[in-house]
């Protein structure tokens, strides 16, 4: 496999084409942003940790029957993945109120939801990723109905698998964001699953172990990313 050229550079990742038209290399960077890019910074070794964490999650999900873009980890920062045509809809699943849900519904952070909540957001930086529903997706032809149904069902299945896995490691899965894409007509899970895209709380102390430490200037950012990884690898179970 040979890397050819840079296809895209996002806030936290770069994507490269390869000599196989169906495969890309995703490079994980240390750059961190929050609040629609208004807050910028660096989390040392974040790229290395997020690649490892994502790879472990994707491997777990594949084993449980969820199809993902993950193919292999090439080195510290590079993931080999199937090249998806990304659906411009972010899927958020929530088990506990936090962040924008707590604000929107006037709930105290930490309020547990009686059922998982699924939300859709239109992936558009200029618009600040507005929340949308099935009607917007249909009217703006962001994805067809079957694709949306599959994304929703997969997101709920991912929630069950990750919640169970993390619970054994004393981590509460508060909420997370997924992205999906099409690959030769199939709907695959893409992007990353990491403390950048999930809220993880220590089950007992409720310590935040995710990007909220960066967003809210809570300190010990690198340390908690490292701790999530080590709990996942089993060395701190
Ligand atoms: N999230 C994300 N990317 C986004 C927006 C949200 O990965 O562009 C994740 C976020 O880390 C959290 C979940 O989705 O785990 C729900 O985020 P929320 O809507 O509460 O947003 P925020 O508090 O970041 O405004």
mmCIF file of N, CA, C and O in Angstrom, residues 39 207-225:
data_model
loop_
_atom_site.group_PDB
_atom_site.id
_atom_site.type_symbol
_atom_site.label_atom_id
_atom_site.label_comp_id
_atom_site.label_asym_id
_atom_site.label_seq_id
_atom_site.Cartn_x
_atom_site.Cartn_y
_atom_site.Cartn_z
ATOM 1 N N UNK A 39 -12.238 27.566 20.037
ATOM 2 C CA UNK A 39 -11.171 27.261 20.993
ATOM 3 C C UNK A 39 -10.220 26.278 20.321
ATOM 4 O O UNK A 39 -10.652 25.239 19.815
ATOM 5 N N UNK A 207 -15.721 11.365 37.585
ATOM 6 C CA UNK A 207 -14.670 12.192 36.963
ATOM 7 C C UNK A 207 -14.811 12.142 35.444
ATOM 8 O O UNK A 207 -15.036 11.074 34.865
ATOM 9 N N UNK A 208 -14.701 13.301 34.805
ATOM 10 C CA UNK A 208 -14.790 13.356 33.347
ATOM 11 C C UNK A 208 -13.498 12.832 32.736
ATOM 12 O O UNK A 208 -12.414 13.285 33.098
ATOM 13 N N UNK A 209 -13.643 11.892 31.787
ATOM 14 C CA UNK A 209 -12.471 11.274 31.163
ATOM 15 C C UNK A 209 -12.577 11.447 29.646
ATOM 16 O O UNK A 209 -12.508 10.478 28.901
ATOM 17 N N UNK A 210 -12.740 12.694 29.219
ATOM 18 C CA UNK A 210 -12.984 12.959 27.797
ATOM 19 C C UNK A 210 -12.663 14.406 27.467
ATOM 20 O O UNK A 210 -12.130 15.134 28.310
ATOM 21 N N UNK A 211 -13.055 14.817 26.269
ATOM 22 C CA UNK A 211 -12.695 16.143 25.777
ATOM 23 C C UNK A 211 -13.313 17.287 26.567
ATOM 24 O O UNK A 211 -12.865 18.431 26.437
ATOM 25 N N UNK A 212 -14.298 17.020 27.396
ATOM 26 C CA UNK A 212 -14.826 18.084 28.254
ATOM 27 C C UNK A 212 -13.728 18.685 29.136
ATOM 28 O O UNK A 212 -13.809 19.851 29.522
ATOM 29 N N UNK A 213 -12.688 17.913 29.447
ATOM 30 C CA UNK A 213 -11.589 18.456 30.264
ATOM 31 C C UNK A 213 -10.862 19.564 29.504
ATOM 32 O O UNK A 213 -10.375 20.518 30.100
ATOM 33 N N UNK A 214 -10.800 19.413 28.160
ATOM 34 C CA UNK A 214 -10.215 20.464 27.311
ATOM 35 C C UNK A 214 -11.227 21.602 27.125
ATOM 36 O O UNK A 214 -10.895 22.768 27.333
ATOM 37 N N UNK A 215 -12.479 21.240 26.776
ATOM 38 C CA UNK A 215 -13.504 22.266 26.527
ATOM 39 C C UNK A 215 -13.659 23.190 27.733
ATOM 40 O O UNK A 215 -13.808 24.387 27.600
ATOM 41 N N UNK A 216 -13.636 22.596 28.944
ATOM 42 C CA UNK A 216 -13.956 23.357 30.149
ATOM 43 C C UNK A 216 -12.735 23.697 30.997
ATOM 44 O O UNK A 216 -12.867 24.060 32.177
ATOM 45 N N UNK A 217 -11.532 23.516 30.408
ATOM 46 C CA UNK A 217 -10.277 23.842 31.112
ATOM 47 C C UNK A 217 -10.184 23.170 32.478
ATOM 48 O O UNK A 217 -9.881 23.815 33.489
ATOM 49 N N UNK A 218 -10.432 21.858 32.507
ATOM 50 C CA UNK A 218 -10.414 21.147 33.783
ATOM 51 C C UNK A 218 -9.043 20.561 34.129
ATOM 52 O O UNK A 218 -8.864 20.011 35.212
ATOM 53 N N UNK A 219 -8.089 20.668 33.172
ATOM 54 C CA UNK A 219 -6.759 20.109 33.428
ATOM 55 C C UNK A 219 -6.714 18.606 33.283
ATOM 56 O O UNK A 219 -7.752 17.967 33.051
ATOM 57 N N UNK A 220 -5.502 18.041 33.404
ATOM 58 C CA UNK A 220 -5.314 16.580 33.315
ATOM 59 C C UNK A 220 -5.951 15.972 32.066
ATOM 60 O O UNK A 220 -6.543 14.890 32.127
ATOM 61 N N UNK A 221 -5.806 16.675 30.950
ATOM 62 C CA UNK A 221 -6.453 16.200 29.721
ATOM 63 C C UNK A 221 -5.752 14.937 29.211
ATOM 64 O O UNK A 221 -6.376 13.887 29.049
ATOM 65 N N UNK A 222 -4.425 15.050 28.988
ATOM 66 C CA UNK A 222 -3.659 13.896 28.477
ATOM 67 C C UNK A 222 -3.834 12.686 29.387
ATOM 68 O O UNK A 222 -3.991 11.563 28.926
ATOM 69 N N UNK A 223 -3.811 12.967 30.702
ATOM 70 C CA UNK A 223 -3.871 11.879 31.688
ATOM 71 C C UNK A 223 -5.148 11.052 31.544
ATOM 72 O O UNK A 223 -5.115 9.830 31.640
ATOM 73 N N UNK A 224 -6.288 11.726 31.319
ATOM 74 C CA UNK A 224 -7.533 10.932 31.261
ATOM 75 C C UNK A 224 -7.643 10.163 29.943
ATOM 76 O O UNK A 224 -8.184 9.057 29.923
ATOM 77 N N UNK A 225 -7.113 10.735 28.846
ATOM 78 C CA UNK A 225 -7.118 9.977 27.578
ATOM 79 C C UNK A 225 -6.293 8.699 27.779
ATOM 80 O O UNK A 225 -6.682 7.616 27.363
#
